[in-house]
Amino acid sequence: MTKLIHLTDPHLMPPGKTLYGLDPEARLTAAISHIAAHHSDADCLVLTGDLTHWGDAAAYTILKRELARLPFPAYPLIGNHDERPAFLAAFPGASTDSNGFVQYRVETEAGRFLMLDTVQEGTHAGWYDADRQSWLKAELDAAAAEDQPVYLFAHHPPFEIHIRMMDMIRLVQWREVAALLAETRADIRHYFFGHVHRPISGCWRGIPFSTLYGTNHQVALDLGPADDAPMTHEAPSYNIALLSDDLTVIHTCPFTYDGPLIDHRKDQNTDHAKREAGRAQVAAARD
Ligand SMILES: [Fe+2]
């Protein structure tokens, strides 16, 4: 089994700068501390973009410092708020394809992770041009030939999520990507993405997908016709994906939760005799 931590959209600013009334550095630090304390046995972490808010070198320095605190590899993808040259300057060892896009493969026990670069300078919309599509097609062909399951990671979703503001900046070349994914013989297990700052899961043309809250701010849940949506202070989270050959399980951890942990066995409203009888029934049926 492969244990993956999925974190997204930290929108880091230079030290001391807040964003929408929150401190992105403090939030990322809290997330990394929580992950290191509770999931040090994970195989890797993937950050699906918008690593920084404006692509500042000082913000990438924070990211580098925080990821170095993890006892396992971290794979940061870029998003529409990032600057590819600044990212590559901060992470000179980052893998790129032959055209300089930040896309590469990672081999795991569960299968092959394909990291996609959906960023286009000058627009917040997702972009996946012919060169990038050629890379993806070659990777999918290789995975199919080698009988390796594929997990896709990208900042932008190709599909609509029915929040209009975000749908306007989804992947522009979604039709071409849909055709490519429909034609491949590769076994695509899941599409992990960021960008939308909300917890969403579903299935697109047979491919299960999931995303989650950002570590800093969120996008309001507004399924109406307005072109714009406000940002919110809903609690952040990270996801834990447990990937095995016959099962994908994804848990969400609201890492800033500091409320009580209640022992239900001591709760006065529980009918303990009935509960024990039920347990005995299940135990007998399992034997
Ligand atoms: Fe974002």
mmCIF file of C-alpha atoms and ligand atoms in Angstrom:
data_model
loop_
_atom_site.group_PDB
_atom_site.id
_atom_site.type_symbol
_atom_site.label_atom_id
_atom_site.label_comp_id
_atom_site.label_asym_id
_atom_site.label_seq_id
_atom_site.Cartn_x
_atom_site.Cartn_y
_atom_site.Cartn_z
ATOM 1 C CA MET A 1 0.000 0.000 0.000
ATOM 2 C CA THR A 2 1.111 3.548 -0.681
ATOM 3 C CA LYS A 3 0.281 6.256 1.843
ATOM 4 C CA LEU A 4 0.140 9.675 0.246
ATOM 5 C CA ILE A 5 -0.414 13.057 1.888
ATOM 6 C CA HIS A 6 -2.212 15.526 -0.391
ATOM 7 C CA LEU A 7 -1.844 19.195 0.505
ATOM 8 C CA THR A 8 -2.812 22.112 -1.690
ATOM 9 C CA ASP A 9 -2.815 25.849 -2.277
ATOM 10 C CA PRO A 10 -0.713 27.226 0.599
ATOM 11 C CA HIS A 11 -0.436 30.598 -1.254
ATOM 12 C CA LEU A 12 2.731 31.523 0.642
ATOM 13 C CA MET A 13 3.667 35.191 0.934
ATOM 14 C CA PRO A 14 7.010 36.670 2.028
ATOM 15 C CA PRO A 15 7.564 36.342 5.821
ATOM 16 C CA GLY A 16 5.238 38.464 7.941
ATOM 17 C CA LYS A 17 2.702 39.136 5.161
ATOM 18 C CA THR A 18 -0.880 38.029 5.629
ATOM 19 C CA LEU A 19 -3.353 37.046 2.907
ATOM 20 C CA TYR A 20 -7.122 37.601 3.270
ATOM 21 C CA GLY A 21 -6.609 38.089 7.015
ATOM 22 C CA LEU A 22 -4.644 34.855 7.530
ATOM 23 C CA ASP A 23 -0.936 34.005 7.821
ATOM 24 C CA PRO A 24 -0.084 31.470 5.089
ATOM 25 C CA GLU A 25 3.325 30.684 6.601
ATOM 26 C CA ALA A 26 1.829 29.868 10.011
ATOM 27 C CA ARG A 27 -0.801 27.696 8.352
ATOM 28 C CA LEU A 28 1.682 25.688 6.302
ATOM 29 C CA THR A 29 3.949 25.304 9.333
ATOM 30 C CA ALA A 30 0.994 23.963 11.348
ATOM 31 C CA ALA A 31 0.079 21.521 8.575
ATOM 32 C CA ILE A 32 3.627 20.200 8.207
ATOM 33 C CA SER A 33 4.011 19.853 11.997
ATOM 34 C CA HIS A 34 0.732 17.927 12.185
ATOM 35 C CA ILE A 35 1.701 15.639 9.294
ATOM 36 C CA ALA A 36 5.161 14.992 10.776
ATOM 37 C CA ALA A 37 3.615 14.175 14.168
ATOM 38 C CA HIS A 38 0.807 11.921 12.941
ATOM 39 C CA HIS A 39 1.874 10.491 9.562
ATOM 40 C CA SER A 40 5.639 10.083 9.621
ATOM 41 C CA ASP A 41 5.046 6.654 8.031
ATOM 42 C CA ALA A 42 3.685 8.196 4.800
ATOM 43 C CA ASP A 43 5.487 7.420 1.551
ATOM 44 C CA CYS A 44 5.329 10.923 0.120
ATOM 45 C CA LEU A 45 3.504 14.245 0.016
ATOM 46 C CA VAL A 46 2.158 15.987 -3.080
ATOM 47 C CA LEU A 47 1.348 19.696 -3.075
ATOM 48 C CA THR A 48 -0.977 20.462 -5.996
ATOM 49 C CA GLY A 49 0.019 24.016 -6.731
ATOM 50 C CA ASP A 50 -0.417 27.644 -5.796
ATOM 51 C CA LEU A 51 2.611 27.114 -3.607
ATOM 52 C CA THR A 52 2.917 30.887 -3.394
ATOM 53 C CA HIS A 53 0.490 33.755 -3.975
ATOM 54 C CA TRP A 54 2.692 35.969 -6.149
ATOM 55 C CA GLY A 55 5.737 33.796 -6.902
ATOM 56 C CA ASP A 56 8.064 35.628 -4.479
ATOM 57 C CA ALA A 57 11.488 34.032 -3.956
ATOM 58 C CA ALA A 58 11.124 34.556 -0.185
ATOM 59 C CA ALA A 59 7.859 32.587 -0.230
ATOM 60 C CA TYR A 60 9.502 29.629 -2.018
ATOM 61 C CA THR A 61 12.246 29.742 0.644
ATOM 62 C CA ILE A 62 9.573 29.189 3.313
ATOM 63 C CA LEU A 63 8.186 26.260 1.347
ATOM 64 C CA LYS A 64 11.606 24.686 0.964
ATOM 65 C CA ARG A 65 12.287 25.030 4.693
ATOM 66 C CA GLU A 66 8.948 23.452 5.637
ATOM 67 C CA LEU A 67 9.125 20.522 3.206
ATOM 68 C CA ALA A 68 12.620 19.722 4.515
ATOM 69 C CA ARG A 69 11.037 18.966 7.913
ATOM 70 C CA LEU A 70 9.236 15.912 6.507
ATOM 71 C CA PRO A 71 10.824 12.458 6.866
ATOM 72 C CA PHE A 72 9.667 11.449 3.348
ATOM 73 C CA PRO A 73 9.853 12.977 -0.159
ATOM 74 C CA ALA A 74 7.630 15.929 -1.090
ATOM 75 C CA TYR A 75 6.610 16.747 -4.656
ATOM 76 C CA PRO A 76 5.441 20.352 -5.171
ATOM 77 C CA LEU A 77 3.502 21.108 -8.395
ATOM 78 C CA ILE A 78 3.028 24.652 -9.635
ATOM 79 C CA GLY A 79 -0.308 26.496 -9.923
ATOM 80 C CA ASN A 80 -1.578 29.649 -11.607
ATOM 81 C CA HIS A 81 -0.318 31.834 -8.742
ATOM 82 C CA ASP A 82 3.219 30.474 -9.089
ATOM 83 C CA GLU A 83 6.085 31.674 -11.255
ATOM 84 C CA ARG A 84 7.804 28.750 -12.995
ATOM 85 C CA PRO A 85 11.279 30.431 -13.160
ATOM 86 C CA ALA A 86 11.137 31.437 -9.480
ATOM 87 C CA PHE A 87 10.007 27.935 -8.519
ATOM 88 C CA LEU A 88 12.838 26.331 -10.501
ATOM 89 C CA ALA A 89 15.337 28.760 -8.987
ATOM 90 C CA ALA A 90 14.220 27.730 -5.489
ATOM 91 C CA PHE A 91 14.032 24.014 -6.372
ATOM 92 C CA PRO A 92 16.882 23.529 -8.865
ATOM 93 C CA GLY A 93 16.599 19.758 -8.506
ATOM 94 C CA ALA A 94 12.936 19.715 -9.600
ATOM 95 C CA SER A 95 12.230 17.451 -12.553
ATOM 96 C CA THR A 96 11.010 18.925 -15.832
ATOM 97 C CA ASP A 97 10.109 17.504 -19.218
ATOM 98 C CA SER A 98 12.225 18.206 -22.327
ATOM 99 C CA ASN A 99 10.303 21.469 -22.894
ATOM 100 C CA GLY A 100 10.981 22.796 -19.394
ATOM 101 C CA PHE A 101 7.507 22.152 -17.959
ATOM 102 C CA VAL A 102 7.386 20.906 -14.370
ATOM 103 C CA GLN A 103 6.002 17.484 -15.186
ATOM 104 C CA TYR A 104 7.494 14.132 -14.340
ATOM 105 C CA ARG A 105 6.732 10.638 -13.099
ATOM 106 C CA VAL A 106 7.181 9.150 -9.625
ATOM 107 C CA GLU A 107 7.230 5.393 -9.098
ATOM 108 C CA THR A 108 5.339 4.124 -6.042
ATOM 109 C CA GLU A 109 4.252 0.727 -4.761
ATOM 110 C CA ALA A 110 0.662 1.536 -5.784
ATOM 111 C CA GLY A 111 1.619 2.590 -9.289
ATOM 112 C CA ARG A 112 2.944 5.498 -11.276
ATOM 113 C CA PHE A 113 2.231 9.084 -10.233
ATOM 114 C CA LEU A 114 2.206 11.508 -13.177
ATOM 115 C CA MET A 115 2.695 15.136 -12.169
ATOM 116 C CA LEU A 116 1.268 17.602 -14.701
ATOM 117 C CA ASP A 117 2.182 21.244 -15.299
ATOM 118 C CA THR A 118 -1.046 23.127 -16.183
ATOM 119 C CA VAL A 119 0.325 26.649 -15.797
ATOM 120 C CA GLN A 120 0.384 29.300 -18.526
ATOM 121 C CA GLU A 121 2.001 32.668 -17.935
ATOM 122 C CA GLY A 122 -0.493 35.532 -18.115
ATOM 123 C CA THR A 123 -3.645 33.618 -17.207
ATOM 124 C CA HIS A 124 -5.174 31.992 -14.144
ATOM 125 C CA ALA A 125 -6.872 29.427 -16.384
ATOM 126 C CA GLY A 126 -5.372 25.965 -16.767
ATOM 127 C CA TRP A 127 -3.395 25.271 -19.921
ATOM 128 C CA TYR A 128 -2.319 21.981 -21.477
ATOM 129 C CA ASP A 129 -0.958 22.565 -24.954
ATOM 130 C CA ALA A 130 0.111 20.063 -27.633
ATOM 131 C CA ASP A 131 3.663 19.704 -26.274
ATOM 132 C CA ARG A 132 2.416 18.833 -22.821
ATOM 133 C CA GLN A 133 -0.248 16.523 -24.245
ATOM 134 C CA SER A 134 2.485 14.669 -26.178
ATOM 135 C CA TRP A 135 4.413 14.135 -22.964
ATOM 136 C CA LEU A 136 1.296 12.809 -21.209
ATOM 137 C CA LYS A 137 0.435 10.507 -24.114
ATOM 138 C CA ALA A 138 3.959 9.035 -24.081
ATOM 139 C CA GLU A 139 3.772 8.519 -20.318
ATOM 140 C CA LEU A 140 0.366 6.856 -20.534
ATOM 141 C CA ASP A 141 1.558 4.598 -23.367
ATOM 142 C CA ALA A 142 4.593 3.603 -21.278
ATOM 143 C CA ALA A 143 2.449 2.915 -18.205
ATOM 144 C CA ALA A 144 0.066 0.779 -20.258
ATOM 145 C CA ALA A 145 2.950 -1.163 -21.834
ATOM 146 C CA GLU A 146 4.481 -1.761 -18.410
ATOM 147 C CA ASP A 147 1.125 -2.604 -16.792
ATOM 148 C CA GLN A 148 1.499 0.173 -14.210
ATOM 149 C CA PRO A 149 -1.631 1.808 -12.706
ATOM 150 C CA VAL A 150 -1.577 5.602 -13.092
ATOM 151 C CA TYR A 151 -2.493 8.349 -10.617
ATOM 152 C CA LEU A 152 -2.694 11.851 -12.110
ATOM 153 C CA PHE A 153 -1.815 15.051 -10.200
ATOM 154 C CA ALA A 154 -2.397 18.593 -11.450
ATOM 155 C CA HIS A 155 -3.327 22.025 -10.186
ATOM 156 C CA HIS A 156 -6.319 22.617 -12.480
ATOM 157 C CA PRO A 157 -9.291 20.308 -13.057
ATOM 158 C CA PRO A 158 -10.353 19.716 -16.672
ATOM 159 C CA PHE A 159 -14.026 19.352 -15.642
ATOM 160 C CA GLU A 160 -16.598 21.783 -14.232
ATOM 161 C CA ILE A 161 -17.234 21.776 -10.495
ATOM 162 C CA HIS A 162 -20.285 24.077 -10.827
ATOM 163 C CA ILE A 163 -18.703 26.996 -8.969
ATOM 164 C CA ARG A 164 -18.785 29.434 -11.854
ATOM 165 C CA MET A 165 -15.770 31.543 -10.895
ATOM 166 C CA MET A 166 -13.560 28.447 -10.820
ATOM 167 C CA ASP A 167 -15.096 26.843 -13.911
ATOM 168 C CA MET A 168 -14.110 29.946 -15.883
ATOM 169 C CA ILE A 169 -10.452 29.165 -15.109
ATOM 170 C CA ARG A 170 -10.454 25.381 -15.454
ATOM 171 C CA LEU A 171 -8.277 23.665 -18.068
ATOM 172 C CA VAL A 172 -8.818 25.458 -21.399
ATOM 173 C CA GLN A 173 -7.827 22.392 -23.458
ATOM 174 C CA TRP A 174 -10.136 20.078 -21.519
ATOM 175 C CA ARG A 175 -11.586 18.504 -24.673
ATOM 176 C CA GLU A 176 -8.154 17.422 -25.928
ATOM 177 C CA VAL A 177 -7.235 16.048 -22.504
ATOM 178 C CA ALA A 178 -10.566 14.210 -22.272
ATOM 179 C CA ALA A 179 -9.931 12.630 -25.694
ATOM 180 C CA LEU A 180 -6.408 11.619 -24.694
ATOM 181 C CA LEU A 181 -7.614 10.006 -21.472
ATOM 182 C CA ALA A 182 -10.480 8.265 -23.283
ATOM 183 C CA GLU A 183 -8.156 6.774 -25.902
ATOM 184 C CA THR A 184 -5.411 5.486 -23.625
ATOM 185 C CA ARG A 185 -5.126 1.865 -22.594
ATOM 186 C CA ALA A 186 -3.511 2.969 -19.302
ATOM 187 C CA ASP A 187 -5.300 2.075 -16.072
ATOM 188 C CA ILE A 188 -6.005 5.545 -14.613
ATOM 189 C CA ARG A 189 -7.020 5.205 -10.980
ATOM 190 C CA HIS A 190 -7.511 8.789 -9.745
ATOM 191 C CA TYR A 191 -7.124 12.490 -10.580
ATOM 192 C CA PHE A 192 -5.853 14.593 -7.655
ATOM 193 C CA PHE A 193 -6.060 18.369 -8.074
ATOM 194 C CA GLY A 194 -6.071 21.725 -6.241
ATOM 195 C CA HIS A 195 -7.080 25.203 -7.427
ATOM 196 C CA VAL A 196 -10.685 25.264 -6.210
ATOM 197 C CA HIS A 197 -10.089 25.594 -2.437
ATOM 198 C CA ARG A 198 -12.977 23.297 -1.525
ATOM 199 C CA PRO A 199 -13.403 19.603 -0.595
ATOM 200 C CA ILE A 200 -14.845 17.924 -3.695
ATOM 201 C CA SER A 201 -14.898 14.347 -4.943
ATOM 202 C CA GLY A 202 -16.599 12.648 -7.850
ATOM 203 C CA CYS A 203 -16.022 10.831 -11.093
ATOM 204 C CA TRP A 204 -15.308 12.315 -14.543
ATOM 205 C CA ARG A 205 -15.742 10.055 -17.572
ATOM 206 C CA GLY A 206 -14.925 7.040 -15.423
ATOM 207 C CA ILE A 207 -11.972 8.634 -13.577
ATOM 208 C CA PRO A 208 -12.472 9.171 -9.812
ATOM 209 C CA PHE A 209 -11.229 12.537 -8.572
ATOM 210 C CA SER A 210 -10.709 14.478 -5.362
ATOM 211 C CA THR A 211 -9.530 17.814 -4.059
ATOM 212 C CA LEU A 212 -9.623 19.611 -0.724
ATOM 213 C CA TYR A 213 -9.491 22.852 1.199
ATOM 214 C CA GLY A 214 -6.370 24.982 0.815
ATOM 215 C CA THR A 215 -4.115 25.459 3.830
ATOM 216 C CA ASN A 216 -4.830 29.209 3.984
ATOM 217 C CA HIS A 217 -8.127 30.607 2.640
ATOM 218 C CA GLN A 218 -11.115 28.935 0.924
ATOM 219 C CA VAL A 219 -13.575 29.730 -1.883
ATOM 220 C CA ALA A 220 -17.196 30.103 -0.730
ATOM 221 C CA LEU A 221 -19.632 27.361 -1.687
ATOM 222 C CA ASP A 222 -21.756 29.218 -4.245
ATOM 223 C CA LEU A 223 -23.393 27.105 -6.948
ATOM 224 C CA GLY A 224 -25.343 30.063 -8.347
ATOM 225 C CA PRO A 225 -24.885 32.064 -11.566
ATOM 226 C CA ALA A 226 -22.556 34.791 -10.143
ATOM 227 C CA ASP A 227 -19.213 35.177 -11.929
ATOM 228 C CA ASP A 228 -17.421 35.821 -8.669
ATOM 229 C CA ALA A 229 -17.263 34.051 -5.295
ATOM 230 C CA PRO A 230 -15.947 35.402 -1.987
ATOM 231 C CA MET A 231 -13.012 33.923 -0.088
ATOM 232 C CA THR A 232 -13.684 32.435 3.356
ATOM 233 C CA HIS A 233 -11.970 31.386 6.578
ATOM 234 C CA GLU A 234 -13.403 27.849 6.612
ATOM 235 C CA ALA A 235 -10.989 25.497 8.393
ATOM 236 C CA PRO A 236 -8.146 24.066 6.286
ATOM 237 C CA SER A 237 -7.293 20.398 5.885
ATOM 238 C CA TYR A 238 -4.952 17.901 4.285
ATOM 239 C CA ASN A 239 -5.882 14.548 2.805
ATOM 240 C CA ILE A 240 -4.398 11.123 3.446
ATOM 241 C CA ALA A 241 -4.803 8.779 0.465
ATOM 242 C CA LEU A 242 -4.307 5.050 1.051
ATOM 243 C CA LEU A 243 -3.695 3.470 -2.342
ATOM 244 C CA SER A 244 -3.660 -0.278 -2.952
ATOM 245 C CA ASP A 245 -4.341 -2.486 -5.917
ATOM 246 C CA ASP A 246 -8.069 -2.909 -5.295
ATOM 247 C CA LEU A 247 -8.918 0.156 -3.202
ATOM 248 C CA THR A 248 -8.459 3.921 -2.979
ATOM 249 C CA VAL A 249 -9.381 5.432 0.399
ATOM 250 C CA ILE A 250 -9.061 9.151 1.088
ATOM 251 C CA HIS A 251 -9.315 10.644 4.575
ATOM 252 C CA THR A 252 -9.539 14.349 5.327
ATOM 253 C CA CYS A 253 -7.734 15.775 8.364
ATOM 254 C CA PRO A 254 -8.837 19.207 9.660
ATOM 255 C CA PHE A 255 -5.427 19.862 11.210
ATOM 256 C CA THR A 256 -6.340 23.068 13.086
ATOM 257 C CA TYR A 257 -9.096 21.322 15.099
ATOM 258 C CA ASP A 258 -8.435 21.833 18.820
ATOM 259 C CA GLY A 259 -11.792 20.783 20.298
ATOM 260 C CA PRO A 260 -12.547 17.869 22.629
ATOM 261 C CA LEU A 261 -12.003 14.149 21.991
ATOM 262 C CA ILE A 262 -15.104 12.539 23.496
ATOM 263 C CA ASP A 263 -15.104 8.971 24.852
ATOM 264 C CA HIS A 264 -18.415 7.636 23.553
ATOM 265 C CA ARG A 265 -18.140 4.555 25.807
ATOM 266 C CA LYS A 266 -18.689 6.782 28.828
ATOM 267 C CA ASP A 267 -21.571 8.709 27.294
ATOM 268 C CA GLN A 268 -24.733 8.549 29.409
ATOM 269 C CA ASN A 269 -27.006 8.381 26.367
ATOM 270 C CA THR A 270 -25.478 5.125 25.118
ATOM 271 C CA ASP A 271 -27.426 1.914 25.817
ATOM 272 C CA HIS A 272 -24.369 -0.144 26.770
ATOM 273 C CA ALA A 273 -26.193 -3.474 27.075
ATOM 274 C CA LYS A 274 -27.662 -3.097 23.595
ATOM 275 C CA ARG A 275 -24.291 -2.088 22.209
ATOM 276 C CA GLU A 276 -22.562 -5.148 23.697
ATOM 277 C CA ALA A 277 -25.300 -7.447 22.355
ATOM 278 C CA GLY A 278 -24.780 -5.980 18.884
ATOM 279 C CA ARG A 279 -21.027 -6.511 19.122
ATOM 280 C CA ALA A 280 -21.529 -10.143 20.099
ATOM 281 C CA GLN A 281 -23.852 -10.653 17.140
ATOM 282 C CA VAL A 282 -21.304 -9.251 14.700
ATOM 283 C CA ALA A 283 -18.435 -11.243 16.255
ATOM 284 C CA ALA A 284 -20.422 -14.468 15.958
ATOM 285 C CA ALA A 285 -21.311 -13.765 12.318
ATOM 286 C CA ARG A 286 -17.642 -13.113 11.451
ATOM 287 C CA ASP A 287 -16.401 -16.417 12.979
HETATM 288 FE FE FE B 1 -5.252 28.661 -5.190
#
